[in-house]
PDB file of C-alpha atoms in Angstrom:
ATOM      1  CA  MET A1336      62.831  43.346 -26.135  1.00  0.00           C
ATOM      2  CA  SER A1337      66.011  41.664 -26.209  1.00  0.00           C
ATOM      3  CA  ASN A1338      68.859  42.506 -23.683  1.00  0.00           C
ATOM      4  CA  SER A1339      71.245  43.549 -26.408  1.00  0.00           C
ATOM      5  CA  GLU A1340      70.926  47.590 -25.590  1.00  0.00           C
ATOM      6  CA  ASP A1341      71.597  46.804 -21.768  1.00  0.00           C
ATOM      7  CA  LYS A1342      74.959  45.332 -22.978  1.00  0.00           C
ATOM      8  CA  GLY A1343      75.963  48.568 -24.323  1.00  0.00           C
ATOM      9  CA  CYS A1344      75.899  49.908 -20.829  1.00  0.00           C
ATOM     10  CA  PRO A1345      76.948  47.370 -18.016  1.00  0.00           C
ATOM     11  CA  GLU A1346      76.752  49.929 -15.287  1.00  0.00           C
ATOM     12  CA  ALA A1347      73.170  51.226 -15.543  1.00  0.00           C
ATOM     13  CA  ASP A1348      73.903  53.881 -12.980  1.00  0.00           C
ATOM     14  CA  GLY A1349      76.335  55.592 -15.125  1.00  0.00           C
ATOM     15  CA  CYS A1350      73.979  55.710 -18.352  1.00  0.00           C
ATOM     16  CA  LEU A1351      73.080  59.318 -18.730  1.00  0.00           C
ATOM     17  CA  SER A1352      70.183  58.388 -21.091  1.00  0.00           C
ATOM     18  CA  SER A1353      68.654  55.914 -18.410  1.00  0.00           C
ATOM     19  CA  PRO A1354      65.598  57.292 -16.989  1.00  0.00           C
ATOM     20  CA  ALA A1355      65.371  56.862 -12.967  1.00  0.00           C
ATOM     21  CA  VAL A1356      62.538  54.501 -12.950  1.00  0.00           C
ATOM     22  CA  SER A1357      61.181  52.030 -15.538  1.00  0.00           C
ATOM     23  CA  VAL A1358      57.468  51.498 -14.723  1.00  0.00           C
ATOM     24  CA  ILE A1359      56.340  48.037 -16.314  1.00  0.00           C
ATOM     25  CA  ILE A1360      52.444  47.430 -16.198  1.00  0.00           C
ATOM     26  CA  PRO A1361      51.155  44.234 -17.716  1.00  0.00           C
ATOM     27  CA  VAL A1362      47.866  44.900 -19.451  1.00  0.00           C
ATOM     28  CA  TYR A1363      44.941  42.271 -20.005  1.00  0.00           C
ATOM     29  CA  ASN A1364      41.268  43.334 -20.723  1.00  0.00           C
ATOM     30  CA  VAL A1365      41.170  46.358 -18.231  1.00  0.00           C
ATOM     31  CA  GLU A1366      39.807  48.866 -20.425  1.00  0.00           C
ATOM     32  CA  SER A1367      37.700  49.997 -17.605  1.00  0.00           C
ATOM     33  CA  TYR A1368      40.880  50.733 -15.005  1.00  0.00           C
ATOM     34  CA  LEU A1369      43.685  51.566 -17.553  1.00  0.00           C
ATOM     35  CA  THR A1370      43.506  55.023 -17.907  1.00  0.00           C
ATOM     36  CA  GLN A1371      43.270  55.833 -14.238  1.00  0.00           C
ATOM     37  CA  CYS A1372      46.430  53.557 -13.659  1.00  0.00           C
ATOM     38  CA  VAL A1373      48.392  55.207 -16.624  1.00  0.00           C
ATOM     39  CA  ASP A1374      47.486  58.575 -15.610  1.00  0.00           C
ATOM     40  CA  SER A1375      48.533  57.946 -12.052  1.00  0.00           C
ATOM     41  CA  VAL A1376      52.160  57.342 -13.408  1.00  0.00           C
ATOM     42  CA  LEU A1377      52.256  59.848 -16.149  1.00  0.00           C
ATOM     43  CA  ARG A1378      51.397  62.836 -13.803  1.00  0.00           C
ATOM     44  CA  GLN A1379      54.211  61.825 -11.100  1.00  0.00           C
ATOM     45  CA  THR A1380      56.343  64.700  -9.440  1.00  0.00           C
ATOM     46  CA  LEU A1381      59.095  62.489 -10.942  1.00  0.00           C
ATOM     47  CA  ALA A1382      59.152  62.863 -14.442  1.00  0.00           C
ATOM     48  CA  ASP A1383      62.337  61.013 -15.255  1.00  0.00           C
ATOM     49  CA  LEU A1384      60.681  57.788 -16.146  1.00  0.00           C
ATOM     50  CA  GLU A1385      59.727  55.438 -18.490  1.00  0.00           C
ATOM     51  CA  LEU A1386      56.344  53.741 -18.643  1.00  0.00           C
ATOM     52  CA  ILE A1387      56.447  50.247 -20.573  1.00  0.00           C
ATOM     53  CA  LEU A1388      52.835  48.927 -21.244  1.00  0.00           C
ATOM     54  CA  VAL A1389      52.806  45.198 -22.034  1.00  0.00           C
ATOM     55  CA  ASP A1390      49.607  44.407 -23.867  1.00  0.00           C
ATOM     56  CA  ASP A1391      49.322  40.570 -23.232  1.00  0.00           C
ATOM     57  CA  GLY A1392      46.959  39.566 -25.994  1.00  0.00           C
ATOM     58  CA  SER A1393      43.761  41.830 -24.785  1.00  0.00           C
ATOM     59  CA  THR A1394      40.566  41.580 -26.588  1.00  0.00           C
ATOM     60  CA  ASP A1395      39.166  44.892 -25.452  1.00  0.00           C
ATOM     61  CA  SER A1396      40.064  48.346 -26.049  1.00  0.00           C
ATOM     62  CA  SER A1397      43.106  47.885 -23.993  1.00  0.00           C
ATOM     63  CA  PRO A1398      45.759  47.743 -27.155  1.00  0.00           C
ATOM     64  CA  GLN A1399      44.378  50.693 -28.491  1.00  0.00           C
ATOM     65  CA  LEU A1400      44.356  52.841 -25.294  1.00  0.00           C
ATOM     66  CA  CYS A1401      47.972  51.743 -24.955  1.00  0.00           C
ATOM     67  CA  ASP A1402      49.309  52.752 -28.418  1.00  0.00           C
ATOM     68  CA  MET A1403      47.090  56.118 -27.805  1.00  0.00           C
ATOM     69  CA  TYR A1404      49.647  56.886 -24.691  1.00  0.00           C
ATOM     70  CA  ALA A1405      52.532  55.823 -26.430  1.00  0.00           C
ATOM     71  CA  GLN A1406      51.625  58.582 -29.263  1.00  0.00           C
ATOM     72  CA  LYS A1407      50.774  61.459 -26.523  1.00  0.00           C
ATOM     73  CA  ASP A1408      53.770  60.834 -24.368  1.00  0.00           C
ATOM     74  CA  GLU A1409      57.266  60.031 -25.521  1.00  0.00           C
ATOM     75  CA  ARG A1410      58.129  58.145 -22.350  1.00  0.00           C
ATOM     76  CA  VAL A1411      55.439  55.580 -23.112  1.00  0.00           C
ATOM     77  CA  ARG A1412      56.531  52.467 -24.854  1.00  0.00           C
ATOM     78  CA  VAL A1413      54.115  49.475 -25.890  1.00  0.00           C
ATOM     79  CA  ILE A1414      54.828  45.832 -26.476  1.00  0.00           C
ATOM     80  CA  HIS A1415      52.286  43.628 -27.928  1.00  0.00           C
ATOM     81  CA  ARG A1416      52.716  39.959 -27.381  1.00  0.00           C
ATOM     82  CA  PRO A1417      50.050  36.959 -27.200  1.00  0.00           C
ATOM     83  CA  ASN A1418      48.599  36.283 -24.250  1.00  0.00           C
ATOM     84  CA  GLY A1419      50.993  34.548 -21.734  1.00  0.00           C
ATOM     85  CA  GLY A1420      50.051  35.577 -18.112  1.00  0.00           C
ATOM     86  CA  SER A1421      51.205  38.672 -16.245  1.00  0.00           C
ATOM     87  CA  SER A1422      54.637  36.978 -15.396  1.00  0.00           C
ATOM     88  CA  ALA A1423      55.432  36.453 -19.116  1.00  0.00           C
ATOM     89  CA  ALA A1424      54.284  39.985 -19.625  1.00  0.00           C
ATOM     90  CA  ARG A1425      56.618  41.312 -16.734  1.00  0.00           C
ATOM     91  CA  ASN A1426      59.431  39.445 -17.802  1.00  0.00           C
ATOM     92  CA  ALA A1427      59.018  41.391 -21.144  1.00  0.00           C
ATOM     93  CA  GLY A1428      59.096  44.462 -19.429  1.00  0.00           C
ATOM     94  CA  ILE A1429      62.261  43.655 -17.323  1.00  0.00           C
ATOM     95  CA  GLN A1430      64.098  42.766 -20.617  1.00  0.00           C
ATOM     96  CA  ASP A1431      62.983  46.062 -22.264  1.00  0.00           C
ATOM     97  CA  ALA A1432      63.881  48.112 -19.207  1.00  0.00           C
ATOM     98  CA  LYS A1433      66.327  50.593 -19.237  1.00  0.00           C
ATOM     99  CA  GLY A1434      65.886  52.637 -15.560  1.00  0.00           C
ATOM    100  CA  ARG A1435      68.115  52.541 -12.884  1.00  0.00           C
ATOM    101  CA  TYR A1436      65.159  51.269 -10.835  1.00  0.00           C
ATOM    102  CA  VAL A1437      62.034  48.976 -11.907  1.00  0.00           C
ATOM    103  CA  TYR A1438      58.714  49.407 -10.364  1.00  0.00           C
ATOM    104  CA  PHE A1439      55.827  46.684 -11.624  1.00  0.00           C
ATOM    105  CA  LEU A1440      52.210  48.083 -11.256  1.00  0.00           C
ATOM    106  CA  ASP A1441      49.050  46.112 -12.120  1.00  0.00           C
ATOM    107  CA  SER A1442      46.919  47.859 -14.911  1.00  0.00           C
ATOM    108  CA  ASP A1443      44.013  47.947 -12.339  1.00  0.00           C
ATOM    109  CA  ASP A1444      45.765  49.637  -9.319  1.00  0.00           C
ATOM    110  CA  TYR A1445      47.261  53.328  -9.267  1.00  0.00           C
ATOM    111  CA  ILE A1446      50.017  55.231  -7.290  1.00  0.00           C
ATOM    112  CA  VAL A1447      49.778  58.551  -5.355  1.00  0.00           C
ATOM    113  CA  ASP A1448      51.594  61.508  -7.524  1.00  0.00           C
ATOM    114  CA  HIS A1449      54.677  61.537  -5.666  1.00  0.00           C
ATOM    115  CA  ALA A1450      54.951  57.932  -5.113  1.00  0.00           C
ATOM    116  CA  LEU A1451      58.183  57.380  -7.370  1.00  0.00           C
ATOM    117  CA  GLU A1452      59.806  60.597  -6.216  1.00  0.00           C
ATOM    118  CA  ARG A1453      59.670  59.397  -2.332  1.00  0.00           C
ATOM    119  CA  ALA A1454      60.476  55.947  -3.384  1.00  0.00           C
ATOM    120  CA  VAL A1455      63.760  57.085  -5.356  1.00  0.00           C
ATOM    121  CA  SER A1456      64.692  59.659  -2.876  1.00  0.00           C
ATOM    122  CA  TYR A1457      64.875  56.899   0.004  1.00  0.00           C
ATOM    123  CA  ALA A1458      66.619  54.474  -2.351  1.00  0.00           C
ATOM    124  CA  GLU A1459      69.506  56.922  -3.319  1.00  0.00           C
ATOM    125  CA  ARG A1460      69.747  58.425   0.049  1.00  0.00           C
ATOM    126  CA  ASP A1461      70.293  55.016   1.775  1.00  0.00           C
ATOM    127  CA  ARG A1462      71.991  53.229  -1.538  1.00  0.00           C
ATOM    128  CA  LEU A1463      69.173  50.503  -1.590  1.00  0.00           C
ATOM    129  CA  ASP A1464      68.774  47.995  -3.886  1.00  0.00           C
ATOM    130  CA  LEU A1465      65.255  47.192  -2.404  1.00  0.00           C
ATOM    131  CA  PHE A1466      63.059  49.864  -0.895  1.00  0.00           C
ATOM    132  CA  GLN A1467      59.590  48.763   0.560  1.00  0.00           C
ATOM    133  CA  PHE A1468      56.628  50.728   1.267  1.00  0.00           C
ATOM    134  CA  ASP A1469      52.916  50.553   2.181  1.00  0.00           C
ATOM    135  CA  CYS A1470      49.509  50.766   0.555  1.00  0.00           C
ATOM    136  CA  ARG A1471      46.032  51.480   0.903  1.00  0.00           C
ATOM    137  CA  ALA A1472      43.379  49.147  -0.651  1.00  0.00           C
ATOM    138  CA  VAL A1473      40.364  50.697  -2.376  1.00  0.00           C
ATOM    139  CA  ASP A1474      37.133  49.028  -3.886  1.00  0.00           C
ATOM    140  CA  GLU A1475      36.189  49.227  -7.577  1.00  0.00           C
ATOM    141  CA  GLN A1476      34.946  52.649  -7.414  1.00  0.00           C
ATOM    142  CA  GLY A1477      38.255  53.990  -5.905  1.00  0.00           C
ATOM    143  CA  GLU A1478      36.985  54.434  -2.545  1.00  0.00           C
ATOM    144  CA  ILE A1479      38.702  53.206   0.731  1.00  0.00           C
ATOM    145  CA  ALA A1480      37.937  49.662   1.263  1.00  0.00           C
ATOM    146  CA  PRO A1481      38.079  49.387   5.408  1.00  0.00           C
ATOM    147  CA  ALA A1482      37.656  45.588   5.770  1.00  0.00           C
ATOM    148  CA  HIS A1483      40.608  44.987   3.619  1.00  0.00           C
ATOM    149  CA  ASP A1484      42.458  48.298   4.187  1.00  0.00           C
ATOM    150  CA  SER A1485      43.226  47.100   7.677  1.00  0.00           C
ATOM    151  CA  MET A1486      44.961  44.082   6.471  1.00  0.00           C
ATOM    152  CA  PHE A1487      47.739  46.043   4.567  1.00  0.00           C
ATOM    153  CA  ARG A1488      48.981  47.508   7.604  1.00  0.00           C
ATOM    154  CA  ARG A1489      52.310  46.722   8.898  1.00  0.00           C
ATOM    155  CA  ASN A1490      52.765  45.939  12.643  1.00  0.00           C
ATOM    156  CA  GLY A1491      56.504  46.882  13.174  1.00  0.00           C
ATOM    157  CA  ALA A1492      58.995  49.734  12.464  1.00  0.00           C
ATOM    158  CA  TYR A1493      62.249  48.723  10.531  1.00  0.00           C
ATOM    159  CA  PRO A1494      63.965  52.369  10.142  1.00  0.00           C
ATOM    160  CA  ASP A1495      67.307  50.671   9.634  1.00  0.00           C
ATOM    161  CA  VAL A1496      69.002  49.392   6.362  1.00  0.00           C
ATOM    162  CA  LEU A1497      69.470  45.957   6.385  1.00  0.00           C
ATOM    163  CA  ASP A1498      70.388  43.068   4.279  1.00  0.00           C
ATOM    164  CA  GLY A1499      67.631  41.059   2.599  1.00  0.00           C
ATOM    165  CA  PRO A1500      67.907  37.967   4.981  1.00  0.00           C
ATOM    166  CA  SER A1501      68.026  40.137   8.083  1.00  0.00           C
ATOM    167  CA  MET A1502      65.099  42.369   6.942  1.00  0.00           C
ATOM    168  CA  PHE A1503      63.091  39.274   6.177  1.00  0.00           C
ATOM    169  CA  ALA A1504      63.547  37.671   9.373  1.00  0.00           C
ATOM    170  CA  ALA A1505      62.851  40.911  11.396  1.00  0.00           C
ATOM    171  CA  MET A1506      59.631  41.349   9.599  1.00  0.00           C
ATOM    172  CA  ARG A1507      58.267  37.731   9.407  1.00  0.00           C
ATOM    173  CA  PRO A1508      57.402  37.353  12.966  1.00  0.00           C
ATOM    174  CA  ARG A1509      55.268  40.152  12.865  1.00  0.00           C
ATOM    175  CA  ASN A1510      53.452  39.130   9.670  1.00  0.00           C
ATOM    176  CA  ASP A1511      55.294  42.107   8.069  1.00  0.00           C
ATOM    177  CA  PHE A1512      56.879  40.555   4.949  1.00  0.00           C
ATOM    178  CA  TRP A1513      54.258  41.154   1.964  1.00  0.00           C
ATOM    179  CA  PRO A1514      54.857  39.408  -1.066  1.00  0.00           C
ATOM    180  CA  THR A1515      53.129  41.976  -3.196  1.00  0.00           C
ATOM    181  CA  VAL A1516      55.628  43.283  -5.943  1.00  0.00           C
ATOM    182  CA  MET A1517      53.641  46.670  -6.091  1.00  0.00           C
ATOM    183  CA  ARG A1518      54.979  47.469  -2.875  1.00  0.00           C
ATOM    184  CA  LEU A1519      58.750  47.566  -3.884  1.00  0.00           C
ATOM    185  CA  LEU A1520      60.978  49.631  -5.805  1.00  0.00           C
ATOM    186  CA  ILE A1521      63.967  47.191  -7.216  1.00  0.00           C
ATOM    187  CA  LYS A1522      67.118  48.446  -8.188  1.00  0.00           C
ATOM    188  CA  ARG A1523      67.555  47.045 -11.788  1.00  0.00           C
ATOM    189  CA  SER A1524      71.315  46.116 -11.197  1.00  0.00           C
ATOM    190  CA  LEU A1525      69.542  43.558  -8.464  1.00  0.00           C
ATOM    191  CA  LEU A1526      67.494  42.114 -11.089  1.00  0.00           C
ATOM    192  CA  GLN A1527      70.381  41.805 -13.676  1.00  0.00           C
ATOM    193  CA  GLU A1528      72.987  40.292 -11.485  1.00  0.00           C
ATOM    194  CA  SER A1529      70.377  37.659  -9.956  1.00  0.00           C
ATOM    195  CA  GLY A1530      69.243  36.772 -13.210  1.00  0.00           C
ATOM    196  CA  LEU A1531      65.736  36.713 -11.522  1.00  0.00           C
ATOM    197  CA  LEU A1532      62.477  36.472 -13.697  1.00  0.00           C
ATOM    198  CA  PHE A1533      58.844  35.486 -12.618  1.00  0.00           C
ATOM    199  CA  TYR A1534      57.831  31.978 -12.953  1.00  0.00           C
ATOM    200  CA  VAL A1535      55.624  31.847 -15.870  1.00  0.00           C
ATOM    201  CA  GLY A1536      52.339  29.956 -16.122  1.00  0.00           C
ATOM    202  CA  ILE A1537      50.835  30.239 -12.525  1.00  0.00           C
ATOM    203  CA  PRO A1538      48.940  32.706 -10.459  1.00  0.00           C
ATOM    204  CA  HIS A1539      50.264  34.105  -7.344  1.00  0.00           C
ATOM    205  CA  GLN A1540      53.962  34.379  -9.065  1.00  0.00           C
ATOM    206  CA  ASP A1541      54.771  37.355  -6.433  1.00  0.00           C
ATOM    207  CA  LEU A1542      54.822  34.799  -3.788  1.00  0.00           C
ATOM    208  CA  LEU A1543      58.207  33.298  -4.949  1.00  0.00           C
ATOM    209  CA  PHE A1544      59.576  36.264  -6.735  1.00  0.00           C
ATOM    210  CA  THR A1545      59.310  38.777  -3.812  1.00  0.00           C
ATOM    211  CA  PHE A1546      60.647  36.059  -1.131  1.00  0.00           C
ATOM    212  CA  ILE A1547      63.850  35.348  -3.674  1.00  0.00           C
ATOM    213  CA  LEU A1548      64.371  39.055  -4.528  1.00  0.00           C
ATOM    214  CA  MET A1549      64.418  39.745  -0.689  1.00  0.00           C
ATOM    215  CA  LEU A1550      67.130  37.025   0.040  1.00  0.00           C
ATOM    216  CA  GLU A1551      69.230  38.357  -2.824  1.00  0.00           C
ATOM    217  CA  SER A1552      69.108  41.974  -1.736  1.00  0.00           C
ATOM    218  CA  THR A1553      72.358  43.114   0.108  1.00  0.00           C
ATOM    219  CA  ARG A1554      70.570  46.752   1.044  1.00  0.00           C
ATOM    220  CA  CYS A1555      67.097  46.836   2.074  1.00  0.00           C
ATOM    221  CA  GLY A1556      64.947  49.597   3.376  1.00  0.00           C
ATOM    222  CA  TYR A1557      61.360  50.576   4.219  1.00  0.00           C
ATOM    223  CA  ALA A1558      59.377  53.606   5.265  1.00  0.00           C
ATOM    224  CA  PRO A1559      55.766  53.373   6.257  1.00  0.00           C
ATOM    225  CA  GLU A1560      54.202  55.487   3.683  1.00  0.00           C
ATOM    226  CA  PRO A1561      51.290  54.430   1.699  1.00  0.00           C
ATOM    227  CA  LEU A1562      52.048  55.299  -1.983  1.00  0.00           C
ATOM    228  CA  PHE A1563      50.086  52.609  -3.799  1.00  0.00           C
ATOM    229  CA  TYR A1564      46.623  51.818  -4.223  1.00  0.00           C
ATOM    230  CA  TYR A1565      45.552  48.395  -4.102  1.00  0.00           C
ATOM    231  CA  ARG A1566      42.145  47.974  -6.127  1.00  0.00           C
ATOM    232  CA  VAL A1567      40.075  44.743  -4.736  1.00  0.00           C
ATOM    233  CA  ARG A1568      37.638  43.517  -7.340  1.00  0.00           C
ATOM    234  CA  GLN A1569      36.191  40.142  -7.798  1.00  0.00           C
ATOM    235  CA  GLY A1570      37.175  39.539 -11.233  1.00  0.00           C
ATOM    236  CA  SER A1571      41.118  40.059 -10.633  1.00  0.00           C
ATOM    237  CA  VAL A1572      43.255  37.186 -11.114  1.00  0.00           C
ATOM    238  CA  THR A1573      44.198  37.088  -7.552  1.00  0.00           C
ATOM    239  CA  ARG A1574      40.556  37.023  -6.314  1.00  0.00           C
ATOM    240  CA  THR A1575      39.174  34.260  -8.530  1.00  0.00           C
ATOM    241  CA  PRO A1576      38.622  31.088  -6.884  1.00  0.00           C
ATOM    242  CA  THR A1577      39.698  28.655  -8.963  1.00  0.00           C
ATOM    243  CA  LYS A1578      40.989  26.093  -6.172  1.00  0.00           C
ATOM    244  CA  GLU A1579      42.951  23.577  -7.919  1.00  0.00           C
ATOM    245  CA  LYS A1580      45.084  26.137  -9.975  1.00  0.00           C
ATOM    246  CA  ASN A1581      45.561  28.286  -6.717  1.00  0.00           C
ATOM    247  CA  VAL A1582      46.678  25.073  -4.817  1.00  0.00           C
ATOM    248  CA  SER A1583      48.983  24.055  -7.708  1.00  0.00           C
ATOM    249  CA  ALA A1584      50.533  27.771  -7.769  1.00  0.00           C
ATOM    250  CA  HIS A1585      51.176  28.099  -3.977  1.00  0.00           C
ATOM    251  CA  LEU A1586      52.758  24.219  -3.794  1.00  0.00           C
ATOM    252  CA  CYS A1587      54.798  25.308  -7.063  1.00  0.00           C
ATOM    253  CA  CYS A1588      56.138  28.429  -5.387  1.00  0.00           C
ATOM    254  CA  LEU A1589      56.882  26.631  -1.995  1.00  0.00           C
ATOM    255  CA  LYS A1590      59.067  23.980  -3.807  1.00  0.00           C
ATOM    256  CA  GLU A1591      60.706  26.467  -5.749  1.00  0.00           C
ATOM    257  CA  MET A1592      61.504  28.401  -2.545  1.00  0.00           C
ATOM    258  CA  VAL A1593      62.649  25.543  -0.502  1.00  0.00           C
ATOM    259  CA  ASP A1594      64.992  24.417  -3.686  1.00  0.00           C
ATOM    260  CA  TYR A1595      66.498  27.928  -3.556  1.00  0.00           C
ATOM    261  CA  CYS A1596      66.991  28.115   0.016  1.00  0.00           C
ATOM    262  CA  SER A1597      68.658  24.578  -0.129  1.00  0.00           C
ATOM    263  CA  ARG A1598      71.506  26.108  -2.277  1.00  0.00           C
ATOM    264  CA  ARG A1599      72.057  29.029   0.406  1.00  0.00           C
ATOM    265  CA  THR A1600      73.370  29.217   3.733  1.00  0.00           C
ATOM    266  CA  PHE A1601      71.888  31.569   6.214  1.00  0.00           C
ATOM    267  CA  ASP A1602      72.260  32.559   9.866  1.00  0.00           C
ATOM    268  CA  PRO A1603      70.430  30.683  12.496  1.00  0.00           C
ATOM    269  CA  GLU A1604      67.794  33.190  13.165  1.00  0.00           C
ATOM    270  CA  VAL A1605      67.364  33.553   9.299  1.00  0.00           C
ATOM    271  CA  SER A1606      66.920  30.100   8.665  1.00  0.00           C
ATOM    272  CA  ARG A1607      64.315  29.761  11.493  1.00  0.00           C
ATOM    273  CA  GLN A1608      62.389  32.476  10.142  1.00  0.00           C
ATOM    274  CA  ILE A1609      62.427  30.971   6.845  1.00  0.00           C
ATOM    275  CA  GLN A1610      61.552  27.604   8.110  1.00  0.00           C
ATOM    276  CA  ALA A1611      58.296  29.370   9.678  1.00  0.00           C
ATOM    277  CA  TYR A1612      57.598  30.853   6.661  1.00  0.00           C
ATOM    278  CA  PHE A1613      57.282  27.676   4.968  1.00  0.00           C
ATOM    279  CA  ALA A1614      55.012  26.216   7.540  1.00  0.00           C
ATOM    280  CA  TRP A1615      52.634  29.330   7.534  1.00  0.00           C
ATOM    281  CA  ALA A1616      52.620  28.896   3.640  1.00  0.00           C
ATOM    282  CA  PHE A1617      51.676  25.451   3.605  1.00  0.00           C
ATOM    283  CA  TRP A1618      48.792  26.186   6.423  1.00  0.00           C
ATOM    284  CA  ARG A1619      47.404  29.029   4.341  1.00  0.00           C
ATOM    285  CA  THR A1620      47.318  27.043   1.138  1.00  0.00           C
ATOM    286  CA  HIS A1621      45.583  24.165   3.088  1.00  0.00           C
ATOM    287  CA  THR A1622      43.575  26.480   4.810  1.00  0.00           C
ATOM    288  CA  LEU A1623      42.174  28.508   1.953  1.00  0.00           C
ATOM    289  CA  TYR A1624      41.775  25.903  -0.681  1.00  0.00           C
TER     290      TYR A1624
END
């Protein structure tokens, strides 16, 4: 779980032993959904992948299921660790990843069979360090959830390759900047060079991570293809109404975003859209909680 193995090959793209994609899945008490999630990764049309299952101190049968998959498929590695939350679990996966690209998937969601092949194809064709795609919302039984599904549709088309700040400025006015990390394929060198990790100890950590990741990106692309299925379930972390914790998390993310931007210089339009996003984020926190 250290970075020592990575240092032997500083240019990840040139490592013949590196898989195309490292899929990182934090696992915590999801025995009912884990099989569908993992199976969706292992049956990908892109076989050149590694799957890192980070068991975050689960108390159900999830650890045994993870180990079973590792015994059945050599592409699967399991990290067992004490419970520390999904941010810490994802960070452990980042440190262990060897792929040219990194993809984060939550253990109660799943992806379409050709998702990684399509995402890598776009990323390689346009030399992207960040590729965005779309998703569908499903209910606990895996059926399309119309009330939520309509919320995940972007309103604009973004066919050009842009740097991350310019892409953010283009998407934000149409409410098309989505902070969900599961809708991103990330070049691992972007994570290495930026040193970006998930903020540990808070829910809603995607708000901060994806925002900074986009602004750190130099070549960002998007395709309107739904490659990921987001499961809407009442027991998930993001849908548990712990108001005080949620408010604290949102305000923590907002403070970190402001601090980050205060150390950067952006074009006037990008700065204007960032300020508008901050205002929206504060309003949303106040309205929801």
